[in-house]
Amino acid sequence: MTVITHDFVNAREADSPLDIVPVAGRIGAEIRGIRLSGDLDDATVAAIRAALIRHKVIFFRDQIHLDDAGQEGFAARLGEPVAHPTVPVAEGSRFLLDLDSKEGYAASSWHTDVTFVPAYPEASILRAINIPEAGGDTLWANGVTAYEELPDALKTLVDNLWAVHTNDYDYASAFANAPTDRINYHKEIFASTVYETEHPVVRVHPESGERALLVGHFVKKFVGLSGPDSQRLLAILQEHVTKPENTVRWRWRANDVAIWDNRSTQHRAIADFGLQRRTLRRATIAGDVPIAIDGSRSRAIVPDQQQTLEAAE
Amino acid sequence: MTVQLLERDARTELFDVTPLQPSLGALVSGIDLSRPLDGLTRDALRAALLHYRVLFFRDQNPTREQHIALGAAFGELEVHPVFSLPDYPEILPLISQELAGKYRQTSDGNWHADTTFRAEPSAASILIQRVSPSLGGDTVFANAVAAYETLDDETKERIDGLTAIHDPQIFLQFLDTEEKREALRSQYPPVEHPVVRIHPETGEKVLYVNSVFTRRIVGLEESESRALLTRLFDQVKRPEFQVRWSWKPGSIAFWDNRATQHYAVPDYTDARHMERVTIIGDRPVGPSLKS
C-alpha cells in the first residue's frame, strides 16, 4: 500500500516516467506523449495507474487513432472491463456505454458511477467523439481532499456513518433540461432492476489507503437518519465535495480521453450546450467492495445476496 | 454555433473576441492594454463587457500607472477602505503568500460581487495576475443574470420587491485596533440594496445578493431570511452559469460587477499576487422602484 503524503496534493510525482501536467490545485492532470491502446507495455500501464490514483482524473488529448475496439483494448489493459448493470451496451461494442446527449441534456448532477451496487467500478474511461463548439464541459471532484478538509466534528460524524445508495433516485433533477418523456425513458432503462446498497460514507482507498467521502446523487438516505435529516446532511457533504477548490473543469475536444478513479471522485456534466451534439463513449473497469475505516465492507440490500445467487444459477 | 456573437464583425478590426462558455466569458486578443485606449476601442470593450460579462486577456504587462489609467478610461476609480497600496491608493493588492503549504487552515472560497457593502457598489473591476502559484488559484465567474432567470416563477415573484442589508463586517478581522474597526463601521454603515437589481445599462434583472456582504433580507424573520438567502446563494453555484479562468502572469480579467459574482479558488499552496482597480458604480435600483 502506498500512502501519499505531500504538501502539494496534485503535484506530479518526481519519479513518474510520464509527461504529466497537473490541471487544478487538488485534482486532475493531463498526460502527454502517450498513445492509448491495447498494446501498451506493462511499465506504461503501471505508470498510468499510479498517475490515476494520485491525480484522480487524468486526461489524454488527440487520441485520434482510438475507435471502439481500441478503447476496449486499452480498457482491458487497465483492468477488467464490465458493462453497465442495467443500460444496454453501445451498438457494435462489447461493453461500452453510449452517452449521446443530442437533445441537450446530460447527467448534470454530482455522482460516482454505479454506487448502487456493492462492487461498483474502480475506474471509467471516457472518450469524446462529438463535442459542442461551446459548452458541455465535465467537472470532477476530489473526495479525498473533501474528507481531509472536513472540520473534526463532521469527520467524527461521517467516520462511522453508512448510506443507502439506489438507482431508483430522482432522475428529473439528475438530468436537468431533459423533457419528461426522456426522463421516464431513462428511469425505465436505468432502474429496470432496482438496486440498493449500503456503503460507508468514508471509503478507505484499496490502493492508496486514503480516506474518501463516498456520497453523490445515488444516496437515498443515511442509515439511522430520517429522510429530511438525510437530505440536509447530504447537502452539507455534497457542498464540501463539490466546492471549486476540490474540483477540476475539463473543456473537451474531440478525441480526448478522460480516465477517473471512481473510488475517490465524483463528477458531473454541464448541461449548457443547447441542442449541439455531444457524444462520448465510456468503458468501465470493475471494482472491489468498499472497505470502511473499521474494516467492514459494503453490503447489498436489494437484491440481497441470496436473490443474487439464485438469479445466477 | 449557438453563442451569439454580438456585433462581432464591427469589432474584429479593433480586437478579436473568442467566447469561452455559453453563459459568459470571452477571451480578447490583439490588444495591448498598457497603451491608452482610443474612444472607439474603449466603447467596443464596454459593449463586449456588457455582452460577455467578463473579458479575459493574456500576456499583458501594464505598469501600475498604466493599470490605473486603463481603469480610469471606464470611470472614476474606488479606493478600498481596508486594502490599498500606499503609493497607489486606487490599486487593491491581493497577496496570498501566507497560504503556503497550509491550505487546510485557510478560509474557504466564497461567492461574491465586489464592494456591495457600499451604497454605490463597484460597476466593474480589472484584475491582473502579477505572480502565479505553480498550480491552481483559478477564479470562477458566475452569470448573475442567468442565475435570476432560471429561478422558478414563484421565487422570482417573491424576491422582485425585496431588499437586503449588506455590510463590510468580513473585513473587521483584518483591522488590528478597535479604533480602526469602529472607523470602518461608521464609514460604511449597513446599506439596503434590492435583492433583484435592474442592470443600469442593459436593463436586465440580476440576482443581487451574495454570500460575503449580504446579511439578511428586510422584513423577513431571521430563519426565513436565512433559508431564502441560502437558496439564492446556491443558485450562483450551478456550473451551467460559470466560466473558470486559469491565470498566468500578465493575465487580466475585466468583469461587470453588476451582472456577475466570482470565487477565487483556494487550491494553491504558494505565492499568488494580484492587483485590482475598481470602477465606481451607481446606486442599485430594483424592479419595484423602476418608473
Coordinates of C-alpha atoms in Angstrom, one line a residue:
Chain A
M1 CA 0.0 0.0 0.0
T2 CA 1.3 3.4 -0.9
V3 CA 0.2 6.3 1.3
I4 CA 0.5 9.6 -0.5
T5 CA 1.9 12.3 1.8
H6 CA 3.0 15.6 0.4
D7 CA 2.0 19.3 0.9
F8 CA 1.2 19.9 -2.6
V9 CA -1.6 17.4 -3.2
N10 CA -1.7 17.5 -7.0
A11 CA 1.9 18.0 -7.9
R12 CA 3.4 15.5 -10.4
E13 CA 5.3 12.7 -8.8
A14 CA 9.0 13.3 -9.3
D15 CA 9.8 9.7 -10.4
S16 CA 6.9 9.2 -12.8
P17 CA 8.2 8.3 -16.2
L18 CA 5.2 10.1 -17.8
D19 CA 5.0 13.7 -19.1
I20 CA 2.4 14.9 -16.6
V21 CA 0.9 18.4 -16.4
P22 CA -1.4 19.0 -13.4
V23 CA -4.5 21.0 -14.3
A24 CA -6.0 22.3 -11.0
G25 CA -4.6 22.6 -7.5
R26 CA -6.0 19.4 -6.0
I27 CA -7.2 17.2 -8.8
G28 CA -6.7 16.5 -12.5
A29 CA -3.6 16.1 -14.7
E30 CA -3.0 15.9 -18.4
I31 CA -0.7 13.2 -19.6
R32 CA 1.2 13.9 -22.8
G33 CA 3.0 11.8 -25.3
I34 CA 1.0 8.6 -24.8
R35 CA -0.9 6.8 -27.5
L36 CA -3.6 4.7 -25.6
S37 CA -4.1 1.2 -27.0
G38 CA -4.3 -2.4 -26.0
D39 CA -0.6 -2.8 -26.9
L40 CA 0.8 -0.6 -24.1
D41 CA 3.6 -2.3 -22.2
D42 CA 3.3 -3.2 -18.5
A43 CA 5.5 -0.4 -17.3
T44 CA 3.5 2.3 -19.0
V45 CA 0.2 0.8 -17.8
A46 CA 1.5 0.7 -14.3
A47 CA 2.6 4.4 -14.6
I48 CA -0.8 5.4 -15.9
R49 CA -2.5 3.6 -13.0
A50 CA -0.2 5.3 -10.5
A51 CA -1.0 8.7 -12.1
L52 CA -4.7 7.9 -12.0
I53 CA -4.6 7.2 -8.2
R54 CA -2.5 10.3 -7.5
H55 CA -4.3 12.8 -9.7
K56 CA -7.8 11.2 -9.5
V57 CA -8.7 12.1 -13.1
I58 CA -6.2 12.1 -16.0
F59 CA -6.6 13.5 -19.5
F60 CA -5.1 12.5 -22.8
R61 CA -5.6 14.8 -25.8
D62 CA -5.7 13.8 -29.5
Q63 CA -6.2 10.1 -29.3
I64 CA -7.3 10.2 -32.9
H65 CA -6.4 6.6 -33.6
L66 CA -8.8 5.3 -31.0
D67 CA -12.0 3.6 -32.1
D68 CA -14.5 1.5 -30.0
A69 CA -12.3 -1.6 -30.3
G70 CA -9.2 0.4 -29.4
Q71 CA -10.9 1.9 -26.4
E72 CA -12.0 -1.6 -25.3
G73 CA -8.5 -2.9 -25.9
F74 CA -7.0 -0.3 -23.7
A75 CA -9.6 -0.8 -21.0
A76 CA -8.7 -4.5 -20.9
R77 CA -5.1 -3.4 -20.2
L78 CA -6.1 -1.1 -17.4
G79 CA -8.3 -3.7 -15.6
E80 CA -11.3 -5.9 -16.0
P81 CA -13.9 -4.2 -18.2
V82 CA -17.6 -4.5 -17.3
A83 CA -20.8 -3.5 -18.9
H84 CA -23.3 -1.3 -17.1
P85 CA -25.6 -3.4 -14.9
T86 CA -28.9 -2.1 -16.5
V87 CA -28.2 0.0 -19.6
P88 CA -27.6 -1.9 -22.8
V89 CA -24.1 -1.7 -24.4
A90 CA -23.5 0.7 -27.3
E91 CA -24.2 -0.7 -30.7
G92 CA -21.3 -2.6 -32.1
S93 CA -19.3 -2.7 -28.9
R94 CA -18.7 -5.3 -26.3
F95 CA -19.1 -3.3 -23.2
L96 CA -19.1 0.4 -24.0
L97 CA -21.7 2.8 -22.6
D98 CA -23.1 5.3 -25.1
L99 CA -23.5 8.9 -23.8
D100 CA -25.3 10.7 -26.6
S101 CA -26.9 13.9 -25.4
K102 CA -28.1 15.4 -28.7
E103 CA -31.2 16.6 -27.1
G104 CA -29.4 19.0 -24.8
Y105 CA -29.2 17.2 -21.5
A106 CA -26.7 15.1 -19.7
A107 CA -26.0 13.7 -16.2
S108 CA -25.7 17.1 -14.7
S109 CA -25.8 16.3 -11.0
W110 CA -22.8 15.1 -9.0
H111 CA -22.3 11.4 -8.7
T112 CA -19.9 8.5 -8.5
D113 CA -20.6 5.9 -11.2
V114 CA -22.9 2.9 -10.3
T115 CA -22.6 3.2 -6.5
F116 CA -26.0 1.5 -6.1
V117 CA -24.2 -1.9 -6.3
P118 CA -21.6 -3.1 -3.7
A119 CA -18.6 -3.7 -6.0
Y120 CA -19.1 -0.6 -8.2
P121 CA -16.5 0.3 -10.9
E122 CA -13.0 1.4 -9.9
A123 CA -12.4 3.5 -13.0
S124 CA -14.1 4.8 -16.1
I125 CA -12.5 5.7 -19.4
L126 CA -14.5 8.3 -21.3
R127 CA -13.7 9.1 -25.0
A128 CA -15.0 12.2 -26.7
I129 CA -16.4 11.7 -30.2
N130 CA -18.6 14.8 -30.9
I131 CA -18.1 17.8 -28.7
P132 CA -20.1 21.1 -28.9
E133 CA -18.3 24.2 -30.1
A134 CA -19.2 25.8 -26.8
G135 CA -20.2 24.2 -23.5
G136 CA -20.6 20.6 -22.3
D137 CA -17.6 20.6 -20.0
T138 CA -17.3 17.9 -17.3
L139 CA -16.4 18.6 -13.6
W140 CA -14.6 16.1 -11.3
A141 CA -14.3 16.5 -7.6
N142 CA -11.7 15.0 -5.2
G143 CA -13.4 13.0 -2.4
V144 CA -10.1 12.7 -0.5
T145 CA -9.3 16.4 -0.1
A146 CA -13.0 16.9 0.6
Y147 CA -12.8 14.4 3.5
E148 CA -9.4 15.8 4.7
E149 CA -10.8 19.3 4.9
L150 CA -13.9 18.5 6.9
P151 CA -13.9 20.0 10.4
D152 CA -13.2 17.4 13.1
A153 CA -16.8 17.4 14.3
L154 CA -18.0 16.4 10.8
K155 CA -15.3 13.8 10.4
T156 CA -16.4 12.2 13.7
L157 CA -20.0 12.2 12.3
V158 CA -19.1 10.6 9.0
D159 CA -16.4 8.2 10.1
N160 CA -18.9 5.6 11.3
L161 CA -21.8 6.6 9.1
W162 CA -23.3 4.5 6.4
A163 CA -25.5 5.5 3.4
V164 CA -28.1 3.6 1.3
H165 CA -27.4 4.1 -2.4
T166 CA -30.0 3.2 -5.0
N167 CA -30.6 3.6 -8.8
D168 CA -34.2 4.4 -8.0
Y169 CA -33.5 8.0 -7.4
D170 CA -34.5 11.5 -8.6
Y171 CA -34.0 11.4 -12.4
A172 CA -35.6 14.7 -13.0
S173 CA -33.0 16.6 -11.0
A174 CA -30.2 14.5 -12.3
F175 CA -31.0 15.2 -15.9
A176 CA -31.7 19.0 -15.8
N177 CA -33.3 20.3 -19.0
A178 CA -34.5 16.8 -20.1
P179 CA -38.0 16.5 -21.4
T180 CA -40.3 14.4 -19.2
D181 CA -40.6 11.5 -21.7
R182 CA -36.8 11.3 -21.8
I183 CA -36.6 11.2 -18.0
N184 CA -39.2 8.4 -17.9
Y185 CA -37.3 6.6 -20.6
H186 CA -34.0 6.9 -18.6
K187 CA -35.7 5.8 -15.5
E188 CA -37.3 2.7 -17.2
I189 CA -33.9 1.6 -18.6
F190 CA -31.6 2.7 -15.8
A191 CA -33.8 1.4 -13.0
S192 CA -35.1 -1.7 -14.9
T193 CA -33.7 -3.6 -11.9
V194 CA -33.8 -1.8 -8.7
Y195 CA -30.6 -2.0 -6.5
E196 CA -30.0 -0.8 -3.0
T197 CA -26.6 -1.0 -1.3
E198 CA -25.2 0.2 2.0
H199 CA -21.8 1.9 1.7
P200 CA -19.6 3.5 4.3
V201 CA -19.7 7.3 3.9
V202 CA -15.9 7.2 4.2
R203 CA -14.2 4.7 2.0
V204 CA -10.6 3.6 2.5
H205 CA -9.0 3.5 -0.9
P206 CA -7.8 -0.1 -1.5
E207 CA -4.5 1.1 -3.2
S208 CA -3.6 4.5 -1.7
G209 CA -5.0 4.0 1.8
E210 CA -6.5 7.5 1.5
R211 CA -9.9 8.1 3.0
A212 CA -12.5 9.5 0.6
L213 CA -16.1 10.7 1.0
L214 CA -18.4 8.4 -0.8
V215 CA -21.8 10.1 -1.4
G216 CA -23.3 11.5 -4.6
H217 CA -26.8 11.5 -6.2
F218 CA -27.5 7.8 -5.7
V219 CA -27.6 8.3 -1.9
K220 CA -31.2 7.7 -0.8
K221 CA -30.7 8.1 3.0
F222 CA -28.2 7.7 5.8
V223 CA -28.6 4.6 8.0
G224 CA -30.3 5.6 11.2
L225 CA -31.4 9.1 10.0
S226 CA -34.8 10.3 8.8
G227 CA -35.4 11.3 5.2
P228 CA -35.4 15.0 5.9
D229 CA -32.2 14.8 8.1
S230 CA -30.6 12.7 5.4
Q231 CA -31.3 15.3 2.8
R232 CA -29.8 18.1 4.9
L233 CA -26.7 16.1 5.7
L234 CA -26.3 15.0 2.1
A235 CA -26.5 18.6 1.0
I236 CA -23.8 19.6 3.6
L237 CA -21.4 16.8 2.5
Q238 CA -22.0 17.4 -1.2
E239 CA -21.3 21.1 -0.7
H240 CA -17.9 20.1 0.8
V241 CA -17.1 17.7 -2.0
T242 CA -18.1 20.0 -4.9
K243 CA -16.7 23.4 -3.9
P244 CA -14.4 24.7 -6.6
E245 CA -11.2 24.1 -4.7
N246 CA -11.8 20.3 -4.8
T247 CA -12.7 20.3 -8.5
V248 CA -11.3 20.4 -12.0
R249 CA -13.2 21.5 -15.0
W250 CA -12.3 20.0 -18.4
R251 CA -13.0 21.6 -21.7
W252 CA -13.4 18.7 -24.1
R253 CA -12.0 18.4 -27.6
A254 CA -13.0 15.5 -29.9
N255 CA -10.6 12.6 -29.4
D256 CA -9.9 13.4 -25.7
V257 CA -9.9 10.6 -23.3
A258 CA -10.5 11.1 -19.6
I259 CA -9.9 8.4 -17.0
W260 CA -11.1 8.8 -13.5
D261 CA -10.6 6.9 -10.3
N262 CA -14.2 6.2 -9.4
R263 CA -13.2 5.2 -5.9
S264 CA -12.1 8.7 -4.9
T265 CA -14.1 11.1 -7.1
Q266 CA -17.5 12.4 -8.1
H267 CA -18.3 14.0 -11.5
R268 CA -21.0 15.8 -13.4
A269 CA -21.6 17.0 -16.9
I270 CA -22.5 20.7 -17.5
A271 CA -25.8 20.9 -19.4
D272 CA -25.2 24.2 -21.1
F273 CA -24.8 23.2 -24.7
G274 CA -28.4 23.5 -26.0
L275 CA -29.1 21.3 -29.0
Q276 CA -25.5 20.9 -30.1
R277 CA -24.4 17.2 -30.4
R278 CA -22.3 15.8 -27.6
T279 CA -21.3 12.1 -27.9
L280 CA -19.0 10.2 -25.7
R281 CA -18.4 6.5 -25.0
R282 CA -17.4 5.1 -21.7
A283 CA -15.6 1.9 -20.8
T284 CA -15.9 0.9 -17.2
I285 CA -13.4 -1.1 -15.1
A286 CA -14.7 -3.5 -12.4
G287 CA -14.0 -2.5 -8.8
D288 CA -14.0 -4.2 -5.5
V289 CA -16.3 -3.9 -2.5
P290 CA -15.6 -0.8 -0.5
I291 CA -14.0 -1.1 3.0
A292 CA -14.9 1.3 5.8
I293 CA -12.4 2.7 8.3
D294 CA -13.3 -0.1 10.8
G295 CA -12.6 -2.7 8.1
S296 CA -16.2 -3.7 7.5
R297 CA -17.5 -4.0 3.9
S298 CA -20.4 -2.6 1.8
R299 CA -23.4 -4.8 1.5
A300 CA -26.2 -5.3 -0.9
I301 CA -29.7 -4.7 0.4
V302 CA -31.8 -5.1 -2.8
P303 CA -31.4 -7.6 -4.4
D304 CA -29.9 -9.3 -1.4
Q305 CA -27.1 -11.8 -1.8
Q306 CA -29.4 -14.8 -1.6
Q307 CA -31.5 -13.5 -4.5
T308 CA -28.4 -12.7 -6.5
L309 CA -27.1 -16.2 -6.0
E310 CA -30.4 -17.7 -7.1
A311 CA -30.5 -15.5 -10.1
A312 CA -27.1 -16.6 -11.1
E313 CA -28.0 -20.3 -11.0
Chain B
M1 CA -22.7 28.0 -33.2
T2 CA -25.5 28.9 -30.8
V3 CA -23.5 31.5 -28.9
Q4 CA -24.5 34.8 -30.4
L5 CA -21.5 37.0 -31.3
L6 CA -23.0 40.4 -30.8
E7 CA -21.5 42.9 -33.1
R8 CA -18.5 40.8 -33.6
D9 CA -17.9 41.9 -37.2
A10 CA -17.8 45.5 -36.2
R11 CA -15.2 44.8 -33.5
T12 CA -12.8 42.4 -35.2
E13 CA -10.7 45.3 -36.6
L14 CA -10.1 46.5 -33.1
F15 CA -9.5 43.2 -31.3
D16 CA -10.6 39.5 -31.5
V17 CA -13.2 38.0 -29.2
T18 CA -13.5 34.3 -28.6
P19 CA -16.4 33.2 -26.3
L20 CA -15.3 30.8 -23.6
Q21 CA -18.5 29.4 -22.3
P22 CA -22.1 29.6 -23.5
S23 CA -23.3 31.6 -20.4
L24 CA -20.5 34.1 -20.1
G25 CA -16.8 34.9 -20.6
A26 CA -14.7 35.7 -23.7
L27 CA -11.0 35.9 -24.4
V28 CA -10.0 39.2 -26.0
S29 CA -6.8 39.2 -28.1
G30 CA -5.0 41.5 -30.3
I31 CA -5.0 44.4 -27.9
D32 CA -2.3 46.0 -25.7
L33 CA -3.8 47.3 -22.5
S34 CA -0.7 49.1 -21.4
R35 CA -1.4 51.7 -24.2
P36 CA -4.0 54.4 -23.8
L37 CA -7.4 53.3 -25.3
D38 CA -8.9 55.4 -28.1
G39 CA -12.6 56.1 -27.7
L40 CA -13.7 53.6 -30.3
T41 CA -11.7 50.8 -28.7
R42 CA -12.9 51.7 -25.2
D43 CA -16.6 51.8 -26.3
A44 CA -16.2 48.4 -28.1
L45 CA -14.6 46.9 -25.0
R46 CA -17.5 48.3 -22.9
A47 CA -20.0 46.7 -25.3
A48 CA -18.2 43.4 -25.2
L49 CA -18.1 43.6 -21.4
L50 CA -21.9 44.1 -21.2
H51 CA -22.4 41.2 -23.6
Y52 CA -19.9 38.6 -22.3
R53 CA -20.0 39.9 -18.6
V54 CA -16.3 39.0 -18.1
L55 CA -13.5 39.6 -20.6
F56 CA -10.1 37.9 -20.3
F57 CA -6.7 39.0 -21.7
R58 CA -3.4 37.2 -21.8
D59 CA 0.2 38.4 -21.8
Q60 CA -0.5 42.0 -20.7
N61 CA 2.1 43.9 -18.8
P62 CA 0.8 47.3 -17.7
T63 CA 2.7 49.2 -15.1
R64 CA 0.7 50.3 -12.1
E65 CA 0.2 53.7 -13.6
Q66 CA -1.0 52.2 -16.8
H67 CA -3.3 49.8 -14.9
I68 CA -4.8 52.8 -13.2
A69 CA -5.1 54.7 -16.5
L70 CA -6.9 51.7 -18.1
G71 CA -9.5 51.6 -15.3
A72 CA -9.9 55.3 -15.4
A73 CA -10.9 55.1 -19.1
F74 CA -14.1 53.4 -17.9
G75 CA -14.9 55.7 -15.0
E76 CA -13.9 57.1 -11.6
L77 CA -11.9 54.6 -9.5
E78 CA -12.5 53.5 -6.0
V79 CA -10.1 53.4 -3.1
H80 CA -10.7 50.3 -1.0
P81 CA -11.2 51.1 2.7
V82 CA -9.1 48.2 4.0
F83 CA -6.8 47.1 1.2
S84 CA -4.9 49.5 -0.9
L85 CA -1.3 50.2 -1.9
P86 CA 0.2 53.2 -0.1
D87 CA 1.8 54.7 -3.2
Y88 CA -1.1 53.7 -5.5
P89 CA -4.3 54.0 -3.5
E90 CA -6.5 53.0 -6.4
I91 CA -4.8 49.6 -6.5
L92 CA -6.1 46.8 -4.3
P93 CA -3.4 44.2 -3.8
L94 CA -4.3 40.6 -3.2
I95 CA -1.2 38.8 -2.0
S96 CA -1.5 35.3 -0.8
Q97 CA 2.0 34.2 0.2
E98 CA 0.8 33.4 3.7
L99 CA -1.2 30.5 2.4
A100 CA 1.9 28.5 1.5
G101 CA 1.7 24.8 2.5
K102 CA -1.3 25.1 4.8
Y103 CA -4.4 25.2 2.7
R104 CA -6.3 23.3 5.3
Q105 CA -6.1 26.2 7.7
T106 CA -7.2 28.8 5.2
S107 CA -10.8 30.1 4.9
D108 CA -13.0 28.6 2.2
G109 CA -13.5 30.4 -1.0
N110 CA -16.7 32.3 -1.3
W111 CA -19.1 33.7 -4.0
H112 CA -19.4 37.4 -4.1
A113 CA -19.7 40.6 -6.1
D114 CA -17.2 43.3 -5.1
T115 CA -18.0 46.0 -2.6
T116 CA -21.7 45.6 -2.3
F117 CA -21.3 47.0 1.2
R118 CA -21.1 50.4 -0.4
A119 CA -24.1 52.4 -1.2
E120 CA -22.8 52.6 -4.7
P121 CA -21.0 49.3 -5.3
S122 CA -18.4 49.0 -8.0
A123 CA -19.5 48.8 -11.6
A124 CA -16.5 46.8 -12.8
S125 CA -13.1 45.5 -11.8
I126 CA -9.9 45.0 -13.7
L127 CA -7.7 42.4 -12.1
I128 CA -4.2 41.4 -13.2
Q129 CA -2.1 38.5 -12.0
R130 CA 1.5 39.6 -11.3
V131 CA 2.8 36.4 -9.7
S132 CA 1.3 32.9 -10.3
P133 CA 1.3 30.0 -8.0
S134 CA 2.9 26.9 -9.5
L135 CA -0.6 25.3 -9.7
G136 CA -4.2 26.2 -9.0
G137 CA -5.6 29.6 -8.0
D138 CA -8.2 29.9 -10.8
T139 CA -11.1 32.3 -10.5
V140 CA -14.7 31.1 -11.3
F141 CA -17.1 33.7 -12.6
A142 CA -20.9 33.3 -12.5
N143 CA -23.6 35.0 -14.5
A144 CA -26.0 36.5 -12.0
V145 CA -28.5 37.4 -14.8
A146 CA -28.8 33.7 -15.7
A147 CA -29.0 32.9 -12.0
Y148 CA -32.0 35.1 -11.7
E149 CA -33.6 34.0 -15.0
T150 CA -33.5 30.3 -14.1
L151 CA -35.3 30.7 -10.7
D152 CA -38.8 29.4 -10.7
D153 CA -41.6 31.9 -11.2
E154 CA -42.8 31.8 -7.7
T155 CA -39.4 32.6 -6.3
K156 CA -38.9 35.4 -8.8
E157 CA -42.2 36.9 -7.8
R158 CA -41.4 36.6 -4.2
I159 CA -38.0 38.3 -4.4
D160 CA -38.7 41.0 -7.0
G161 CA -39.7 43.6 -4.5
L162 CA -37.4 42.6 -1.6
T163 CA -34.4 44.4 -0.3
A164 CA -31.5 43.1 1.7
I165 CA -28.9 44.5 4.1
H166 CA -25.2 44.4 3.1
D167 CA -22.3 45.4 5.3
P168 CA -18.4 45.1 5.3
Q169 CA -18.1 43.1 8.6
I170 CA -16.0 40.5 6.8
F171 CA -13.1 43.0 6.7
L172 CA -13.1 43.6 10.5
Q173 CA -10.8 40.6 11.1
F174 CA -8.1 42.4 9.1
L175 CA -8.1 45.5 11.3
D176 CA -5.9 45.3 14.3
T177 CA -7.4 48.0 16.6
E178 CA -10.9 48.7 17.8
E179 CA -10.5 52.3 16.6
K180 CA -9.9 51.1 13.0
R181 CA -12.8 48.7 13.2
E182 CA -15.1 51.5 14.5
A183 CA -13.9 53.8 11.8
L184 CA -14.9 51.2 9.1
R185 CA -18.3 50.6 10.7
S186 CA -19.1 54.3 10.8
Q187 CA -17.8 55.0 7.3
Y188 CA -19.8 52.1 5.9
P189 CA -22.9 51.5 7.9
P190 CA -25.2 48.7 6.8
V191 CA -26.8 49.5 3.4
E192 CA -30.0 48.3 1.8
H193 CA -30.0 47.1 -1.8
P194 CA -32.7 45.4 -3.9
V195 CA -32.5 41.6 -4.0
V196 CA -33.1 41.9 -7.7
R197 CA -31.3 44.7 -9.4
I198 CA -32.1 46.3 -12.7
H199 CA -28.8 46.5 -14.6
P200 CA -28.3 50.2 -15.3
E201 CA -27.0 49.7 -18.8
T202 CA -28.7 46.6 -20.1
G203 CA -32.0 46.7 -18.2
E204 CA -31.6 43.0 -17.3
K205 CA -32.7 41.7 -13.9
V206 CA -29.8 40.5 -11.8
L207 CA -29.7 38.3 -8.7
Y208 CA -28.1 40.8 -6.3
V209 CA -27.4 39.1 -3.0
N210 CA -24.0 37.5 -2.3
S211 CA -22.7 35.2 0.5
V212 CA -20.0 37.7 1.7
F213 CA -21.7 41.0 2.2
T214 CA -25.4 40.2 2.3
R215 CA -26.6 39.8 5.9
R216 CA -30.4 39.5 5.9
I217 CA -33.5 40.2 3.9
V218 CA -35.5 43.1 5.1
G219 CA -38.9 42.3 6.6
L220 CA -38.4 38.5 7.0
E221 CA -38.0 36.5 10.1
E222 CA -34.3 35.6 10.7
S223 CA -34.9 31.9 9.9
E224 CA -36.9 32.7 6.8
S225 CA -34.3 35.2 5.6
R226 CA -31.6 32.6 6.2
A227 CA -33.5 29.9 4.2
L228 CA -34.2 32.2 1.3
L229 CA -30.6 33.6 1.2
T230 CA -29.2 30.0 1.2
R231 CA -31.5 29.2 -1.7
L232 CA -30.4 32.3 -3.6
F233 CA -26.7 31.8 -2.8
D234 CA -26.9 28.2 -4.1
Q235 CA -28.3 29.5 -7.4
V236 CA -25.0 31.0 -8.5
K237 CA -23.1 27.7 -7.7
R238 CA -24.5 26.0 -10.8
P239 CA -21.7 25.4 -13.2
E240 CA -24.0 26.0 -16.2
F241 CA -23.7 29.7 -15.5
Q242 CA -20.0 29.7 -14.9
V243 CA -16.6 30.1 -16.5
R244 CA -13.4 29.0 -14.8
W245 CA -10.3 31.0 -15.6
S246 CA -6.7 29.9 -15.2
W247 CA -4.4 32.7 -14.7
K248 CA -0.8 33.2 -15.8
P249 CA 1.4 36.1 -15.0
G250 CA 0.1 39.0 -17.1
S251 CA -3.5 37.6 -17.4
I252 CA -6.2 40.1 -16.9
A253 CA -9.9 39.7 -16.1
F254 CA -12.3 42.6 -16.6
W255 CA -15.7 41.9 -15.1
D256 CA -19.1 43.6 -15.0
N257 CA -19.5 43.6 -11.2
R258 CA -23.2 44.4 -11.5
A259 CA -24.0 41.2 -13.5
T260 CA -21.6 38.6 -12.1
Q261 CA -20.3 37.1 -9.0
H262 CA -16.9 35.4 -8.6
Y263 CA -15.0 32.9 -6.5
A264 CA -11.2 32.8 -6.0
V265 CA -10.4 29.1 -5.8
P266 CA -8.0 28.5 -2.8
D267 CA -6.5 25.3 -4.1
Y268 CA -2.9 26.6 -4.3
T269 CA -0.1 26.5 -1.8
D270 CA 2.5 29.1 -2.9
A271 CA 2.6 32.7 -3.8
R272 CA -0.2 34.4 -5.8
H273 CA -0.1 38.1 -6.3
M274 CA -3.0 40.0 -7.9
E275 CA -3.7 43.7 -8.3
R276 CA -7.1 45.2 -9.0
V277 CA -8.5 48.6 -10.0
T278 CA -12.2 49.1 -9.4
I279 CA -14.6 51.4 -11.2
I280 CA -17.3 53.2 -9.1
G281 CA -20.9 52.2 -9.9
D282 CA -24.4 53.5 -9.5
R283 CA -26.8 53.1 -6.6
P284 CA -28.6 49.8 -7.3
V285 CA -32.3 50.1 -8.3
G286 CA -34.8 47.3 -8.0
P287 CA -37.8 46.5 -10.3
S288 CA -40.3 47.9 -7.8
L289 CA -38.6 51.3 -7.9
K290 CA -38.3 51.5 -11.6
S291 CA -40.7 54.0 -13.0

